[in-house]
Amino acid sequence: MTGAGGGSGSVAIALLSKLGYRVVASTGRAEETAYLRDLGAVEVIDRRTLSEPGAPTGNERWAGAIDSVGSHTLANVLAQTRYRGAVAAFGLAQGMDLPGSVLPFILRNVTLAGIDSVNAPQDVRLAAWSRLATDLDLGKLARATQVVGLADVPGLAEPVLRGQVRGRTVMDVSA
Ligand SMILES: NC(=O)c1ccc[n+]([C@@H]2O[C@H](COP(=O)([O-])OP(=O)(O)OC[C@H]3O[C@@H](n4cnc5c(N)ncnc54)[C@H](OP(=O)(O)O)[C@@H]3O)[C@@H](O)[C@H]2O)c1
């Protein structure tokens, strides 16, 4: 999971670990290692190992991956995904470019799946929400969530943009 310390990354780690996967979390925040392990990551790696330009293919490290970062990170993840593995891409925290090659697709049969939640059809949403009801540990969700009031939002903007806010931030509009 790339962008592991973010809101989506935190939820994905909790889900994948509950489903029995051995989750590796890529983060720029080593200080959040205990948090990521609590969510279910068995290994935490420095995101700089994925964020620089890399080779078209590399050692096969990942059975599958979920990427919230894009750019060189996604290209490197694809290059390191094992034969017939799959990568789901839904974010662009590093950038919207994809500076890689077709080799992972044509030599290793890797699948790149695009994820869009905004226009997801209702039946897909219902299926996803049903899976969240059964597959998401609510204790972990609570530990990955901070609730703020409207008045807190201006003060949170800078830390969010600097990548200093971990997990999800839920705005309680009545607070
Ligand atoms: N496709 C969709 O439907 C959909 C839905 C929701 C969100 N998104 C997108 O998915 C991404 C993640 O959303 P989110 O809500 O989880 O955001 P978030 O809470 O801000 O998390 C993003 C994480 O990405 C990492 N990151 C930030 N800047 C980076 C950089 N320059 N290079 C590498 N990693 C960086 C950080 O994790 P670490 O500190 O752990 O490194 C950060 O916590 C965003 O780009 C968002 O726009 C897409």
mmCIF file of C-alpha atoms and ligand atoms in Angstrom:
data_model
loop_
_atom_site.group_PDB
_atom_site.id
_atom_site.type_symbol
_atom_site.label_atom_id
_atom_site.label_comp_id
_atom_site.label_asym_id
_atom_site.label_seq_id
_atom_site.Cartn_x
_atom_site.Cartn_y
_atom_site.Cartn_z
ATOM 1 C CA MET A 1 0.000 0.000 0.000
ATOM 2 C CA THR A 2 1.523 3.308 -1.078
ATOM 3 C CA GLY A 3 0.584 6.541 0.679
ATOM 4 C CA ALA A 4 0.015 4.251 3.645
ATOM 5 C CA GLY A 5 -0.343 6.920 6.309
ATOM 6 C CA GLY A 6 -3.149 8.731 4.479
ATOM 7 C CA GLY A 7 -6.871 8.235 4.914
ATOM 8 C CA SER A 8 -7.380 5.742 2.109
ATOM 9 C CA GLY A 9 -4.114 3.966 2.820
ATOM 10 C CA SER A 10 -4.993 3.446 6.463
ATOM 11 C CA VAL A 11 -8.368 1.929 5.632
ATOM 12 C CA ALA A 12 -6.872 -0.272 2.913
ATOM 13 C CA ILE A 13 -4.244 -1.660 5.303
ATOM 14 C CA ALA A 14 -6.932 -2.543 7.850
ATOM 15 C CA LEU A 15 -9.046 -4.237 5.164
ATOM 16 C CA LEU A 16 -6.202 -6.182 3.565
ATOM 17 C CA SER A 17 -4.824 -7.440 6.857
ATOM 18 C CA LYS A 18 -8.294 -8.621 7.932
ATOM 19 C CA LEU A 19 -8.514 -10.523 4.644
ATOM 20 C CA GLY A 20 -5.252 -12.288 5.448
ATOM 21 C CA TYR A 21 -2.844 -10.484 3.176
ATOM 22 C CA ARG A 22 0.718 -9.756 4.246
ATOM 23 C CA VAL A 23 0.623 -5.978 3.945
ATOM 24 C CA VAL A 24 3.688 -3.857 3.235
ATOM 25 C CA ALA A 25 3.130 -0.154 3.925
ATOM 26 C CA SER A 26 5.077 2.494 2.023
ATOM 27 C CA THR A 27 5.271 5.806 3.862
ATOM 28 C CA GLY A 28 7.309 8.970 4.161
ATOM 29 C CA ARG A 29 6.677 8.969 7.897
ATOM 30 C CA ALA A 30 8.836 6.452 9.728
ATOM 31 C CA GLU A 31 7.479 7.901 12.961
ATOM 32 C CA GLU A 32 4.100 6.360 12.112
ATOM 33 C CA THR A 33 5.473 2.804 11.987
ATOM 34 C CA ALA A 34 3.696 1.752 15.198
ATOM 35 C CA TYR A 35 0.416 3.203 13.878
ATOM 36 C CA LEU A 36 0.761 1.354 10.561
ATOM 37 C CA ARG A 37 1.633 -1.913 12.309
ATOM 38 C CA ASP A 38 -1.386 -1.523 14.572
ATOM 39 C CA LEU A 39 -3.558 -1.241 11.441
ATOM 40 C CA GLY A 40 -2.100 -4.508 10.157
ATOM 41 C CA ALA A 41 1.067 -3.756 8.188
ATOM 42 C CA VAL A 42 3.732 -6.416 8.757
ATOM 43 C CA GLU A 43 6.435 -4.359 7.091
ATOM 44 C CA VAL A 44 6.914 -0.605 6.695
ATOM 45 C CA ILE A 45 9.165 0.744 3.944
ATOM 46 C CA ASP A 46 10.446 4.236 3.171
ATOM 47 C CA ARG A 47 8.492 5.715 0.267
ATOM 48 C CA ARG A 48 11.749 7.099 -1.196
ATOM 49 C CA THR A 49 12.603 3.519 -2.215
ATOM 50 C CA LEU A 50 9.734 3.791 -4.739
ATOM 51 C CA SER A 51 9.538 7.472 -5.649
ATOM 52 C CA GLU A 52 12.615 7.935 -7.855
ATOM 53 C CA PRO A 53 12.899 6.996 -11.557
ATOM 54 C CA GLY A 54 13.483 3.221 -11.841
ATOM 55 C CA ALA A 55 14.025 0.362 -14.291
ATOM 56 C CA PRO A 56 11.199 -0.862 -16.593
ATOM 57 C CA THR A 57 11.127 -4.131 -14.642
ATOM 58 C CA GLY A 58 12.737 -5.130 -11.368
ATOM 59 C CA ASN A 59 12.697 -7.944 -8.845
ATOM 60 C CA GLU A 60 9.186 -9.319 -8.374
ATOM 61 C CA ARG A 61 8.354 -8.027 -4.890
ATOM 62 C CA TRP A 62 4.577 -7.580 -4.841
ATOM 63 C CA ALA A 63 1.734 -10.040 -5.403
ATOM 64 C CA GLY A 64 -0.532 -7.026 -5.736
ATOM 65 C CA ALA A 65 -0.574 -3.375 -4.822
ATOM 66 C CA ILE A 66 -2.877 -0.467 -4.112
ATOM 67 C CA ASP A 67 -1.456 2.872 -5.127
ATOM 68 C CA SER A 68 -2.590 6.306 -3.971
ATOM 69 C CA VAL A 69 0.530 8.085 -5.219
ATOM 70 C CA GLY A 70 0.935 7.781 -9.011
ATOM 71 C CA SER A 71 4.009 9.032 -10.899
ATOM 72 C CA HIS A 72 7.342 7.186 -10.396
ATOM 73 C CA THR A 73 5.917 5.351 -7.412
ATOM 74 C CA LEU A 74 3.217 3.682 -9.491
ATOM 75 C CA ALA A 75 5.669 2.984 -12.321
ATOM 76 C CA ASN A 76 8.079 1.296 -9.878
ATOM 77 C CA VAL A 77 5.312 -0.673 -8.204
ATOM 78 C CA LEU A 78 4.218 -1.991 -11.602
ATOM 79 C CA ALA A 79 7.836 -2.846 -12.449
ATOM 80 C CA GLN A 80 8.150 -4.836 -9.198
ATOM 81 C CA THR A 81 4.816 -6.668 -9.356
ATOM 82 C CA ARG A 82 5.111 -10.382 -9.852
ATOM 83 C CA TYR A 83 3.881 -12.400 -12.794
ATOM 84 C CA ARG A 84 0.060 -12.145 -13.176
ATOM 85 C CA GLY A 85 -0.198 -9.721 -10.245
ATOM 86 C CA ALA A 86 -2.606 -6.770 -10.138
ATOM 87 C CA VAL A 87 -2.208 -3.127 -9.162
ATOM 88 C CA ALA A 88 -5.132 -0.845 -8.320
ATOM 89 C CA ALA A 89 -4.416 2.849 -8.911
ATOM 90 C CA PHE A 90 -6.641 5.526 -7.408
ATOM 91 C CA GLY A 91 -4.521 8.515 -6.426
ATOM 92 C CA LEU A 92 -1.968 11.091 -7.487
ATOM 93 C CA ALA A 93 -0.310 12.270 -4.261
ATOM 94 C CA GLN A 94 3.112 12.274 -5.952
ATOM 95 C CA GLY A 95 1.858 13.243 -9.409
ATOM 96 C CA MET A 96 -0.567 12.440 -12.184
ATOM 97 C CA ASP A 97 2.116 11.268 -14.596
ATOM 98 C CA LEU A 98 2.898 7.596 -15.184
ATOM 99 C CA PRO A 99 6.518 7.490 -16.336
ATOM 100 C CA GLY A 100 6.896 3.750 -16.884
ATOM 101 C CA SER A 101 6.929 1.185 -19.675
ATOM 102 C CA VAL A 102 4.595 -1.474 -21.034
ATOM 103 C CA LEU A 103 6.999 -4.272 -20.018
ATOM 104 C CA PRO A 104 5.180 -5.217 -16.802
ATOM 105 C CA PHE A 105 2.012 -5.721 -18.873
ATOM 106 C CA ILE A 106 3.450 -7.619 -21.821
ATOM 107 C CA LEU A 107 6.195 -9.618 -20.069
ATOM 108 C CA ARG A 108 4.618 -10.257 -16.669
ATOM 109 C CA ASN A 109 0.927 -10.159 -17.433
ATOM 110 C CA VAL A 110 0.452 -7.495 -14.771
ATOM 111 C CA THR A 111 -2.983 -5.873 -14.611
ATOM 112 C CA LEU A 112 -3.408 -2.175 -13.847
ATOM 113 C CA ALA A 113 -6.917 -1.482 -12.554
ATOM 114 C CA GLY A 114 -8.209 2.076 -12.373
ATOM 115 C CA ILE A 115 -10.351 3.019 -9.381
ATOM 116 C CA ASP A 116 -12.813 5.906 -9.358
ATOM 117 C CA SER A 117 -15.200 6.315 -6.436
ATOM 118 C CA VAL A 118 -16.920 9.501 -7.609
ATOM 119 C CA ASN A 119 -18.885 8.039 -10.494
ATOM 120 C CA ALA A 120 -19.123 4.477 -9.236
ATOM 121 C CA PRO A 121 -22.522 2.971 -10.094
ATOM 122 C CA GLN A 122 -24.932 2.254 -7.268
ATOM 123 C CA ASP A 123 -24.586 -1.542 -7.430
ATOM 124 C CA VAL A 124 -20.811 -1.232 -7.102
ATOM 125 C CA ARG A 125 -21.228 1.120 -4.124
ATOM 126 C CA LEU A 126 -23.616 -1.289 -2.422
ATOM 127 C CA ALA A 127 -21.197 -4.157 -2.922
ATOM 128 C CA ALA A 128 -18.316 -2.066 -1.559
ATOM 129 C CA TRP A 129 -20.286 -0.871 1.462
ATOM 130 C CA SER A 130 -21.367 -4.449 2.203
ATOM 131 C CA ARG A 131 -17.737 -5.532 2.148
ATOM 132 C CA LEU A 132 -16.809 -2.652 4.468
ATOM 133 C CA ALA A 133 -19.510 -3.820 6.889
ATOM 134 C CA THR A 134 -17.970 -7.279 7.080
ATOM 135 C CA ASP A 135 -14.288 -6.709 6.354
ATOM 136 C CA LEU A 136 -13.385 -3.506 8.205
ATOM 137 C CA ASP A 137 -12.360 -3.666 11.856
ATOM 138 C CA LEU A 138 -14.253 -0.763 13.434
ATOM 139 C CA GLY A 139 -11.672 -0.380 16.187
ATOM 140 C CA LYS A 140 -8.975 0.191 13.587
ATOM 141 C CA LEU A 141 -11.237 2.585 11.685
ATOM 142 C CA ALA A 142 -11.731 4.591 14.891
ATOM 143 C CA ARG A 143 -7.972 4.675 15.551
ATOM 144 C CA ALA A 144 -7.388 5.912 11.990
ATOM 145 C CA THR A 145 -9.973 8.706 12.319
ATOM 146 C CA GLN A 146 -9.980 12.128 13.891
ATOM 147 C CA VAL A 147 -13.216 14.093 14.069
ATOM 148 C CA VAL A 148 -13.015 17.867 13.767
ATOM 149 C CA GLY A 149 -15.481 20.724 13.734
ATOM 150 C CA LEU A 150 -15.936 23.262 10.968
ATOM 151 C CA ALA A 151 -13.902 25.820 12.914
ATOM 152 C CA ASP A 152 -10.868 23.476 12.830
ATOM 153 C CA VAL A 153 -10.784 23.212 9.038
ATOM 154 C CA PRO A 154 -8.712 26.328 8.175
ATOM 155 C CA GLY A 155 -6.026 25.242 10.628
ATOM 156 C CA LEU A 156 -5.951 21.740 9.171
ATOM 157 C CA ALA A 157 -5.462 22.736 5.546
ATOM 158 C CA GLU A 158 -1.709 23.353 5.785
ATOM 159 C CA PRO A 159 -0.899 20.168 7.761
ATOM 160 C CA VAL A 160 -2.973 18.103 5.289
ATOM 161 C CA LEU A 161 -1.105 19.596 2.320
ATOM 162 C CA ARG A 162 2.229 19.015 4.077
ATOM 163 C CA GLY A 163 1.263 15.365 4.626
ATOM 164 C CA GLN A 164 1.323 15.699 8.398
ATOM 165 C CA VAL A 165 -2.211 14.485 9.085
ATOM 166 C CA ARG A 166 -2.421 10.739 9.437
ATOM 167 C CA GLY A 167 -5.457 8.643 8.627
ATOM 168 C CA ARG A 168 -8.889 10.074 7.965
ATOM 169 C CA THR A 169 -10.232 13.435 9.060
ATOM 170 C CA VAL A 170 -14.001 13.546 9.427
ATOM 171 C CA MET A 171 -15.697 16.902 9.640
ATOM 172 C CA ASP A 172 -18.644 17.091 12.037
ATOM 173 C CA VAL A 173 -20.633 19.964 10.574
ATOM 174 C CA SER A 174 -22.764 20.209 13.701
ATOM 175 C CA ALA A 175 -19.771 20.751 16.008
HETATM 176 N N1 LIG B 1 -9.967 7.682 -7.473
HETATM 177 C C1 LIG B 1 -10.773 8.006 -6.486
HETATM 178 O O1 LIG B 1 -11.971 7.771 -6.528
HETATM 179 C C2 LIG B 1 -10.192 8.639 -5.266
HETATM 180 C C3 LIG B 1 -10.906 8.637 -4.067
HETATM 181 C C4 LIG B 1 -10.295 9.200 -2.939
HETATM 182 C C5 LIG B 1 -9.035 9.762 -3.032
HETATM 183 N N2 LIG B 1 -8.393 9.775 -4.227
HETATM 184 C C6 LIG B 1 -7.024 10.262 -4.345
HETATM 185 O O2 LIG B 1 -6.212 9.302 -3.681
HETATM 186 C C7 LIG B 1 -5.097 9.930 -3.070
HETATM 187 C C8 LIG B 1 -5.085 9.597 -1.582
HETATM 188 O O3 LIG B 1 -6.262 10.121 -0.957
HETATM 189 P P1 LIG B 1 -6.329 10.218 0.622
HETATM 190 O O4 LIG B 1 -7.646 10.742 0.982
HETATM 191 O O5 LIG B 1 -5.876 8.939 1.225
HETATM 192 O O6 LIG B 1 -5.234 11.381 0.852
HETATM 193 P P2 LIG B 1 -4.318 11.671 2.106
HETATM 194 O O7 LIG B 1 -5.010 11.274 3.372
HETATM 195 O O8 LIG B 1 -3.832 13.068 1.966
HETATM 196 O O9 LIG B 1 -3.099 10.647 1.919
HETATM 197 C C9 LIG B 1 -2.199 10.765 0.875
HETATM 198 C C10 LIG B 1 -0.886 10.139 1.342
HETATM 199 O O10 LIG B 1 0.002 10.092 0.226
HETATM 200 C C11 LIG B 1 1.331 10.204 0.694
HETATM 201 N N3 LIG B 1 1.992 11.298 -0.020
HETATM 202 C C12 LIG B 1 1.728 12.620 0.053
HETATM 203 N N4 LIG B 1 2.539 13.322 -0.755
HETATM 204 C C13 LIG B 1 3.350 12.410 -1.362
HETATM 205 C C14 LIG B 1 4.415 12.516 -2.287
HETATM 206 N N5 LIG B 1 4.807 13.697 -2.786
HETATM 207 N N6 LIG B 1 5.015 11.379 -2.692
HETATM 208 C C15 LIG B 1 4.636 10.186 -2.210
HETATM 209 N N7 LIG B 1 3.630 10.029 -1.308
HETATM 210 C C16 LIG B 1 3.005 11.129 -0.898
HETATM 211 C C17 LIG B 1 1.257 10.475 2.201
HETATM 212 O O11 LIG B 1 1.388 9.223 2.870
HETATM 213 P P3 LIG B 1 2.678 8.909 3.780
HETATM 214 O O12 LIG B 1 2.865 10.081 4.678
HETATM 215 O O13 LIG B 1 2.311 7.649 4.483
HETATM 216 O O14 LIG B 1 3.828 8.748 2.819
HETATM 217 C C18 LIG B 1 -0.158 10.961 2.400
HETATM 218 O O15 LIG B 1 -0.632 10.697 3.686
HETATM 219 C C19 LIG B 1 -5.236 11.419 -3.381
HETATM 220 O O16 LIG B 1 -4.443 11.717 -4.507
HETATM 221 C C20 LIG B 1 -6.723 11.584 -3.682
HETATM 222 O O17 LIG B 1 -6.945 12.665 -4.550
HETATM 223 C C21 LIG B 1 -8.949 9.213 -5.340
#
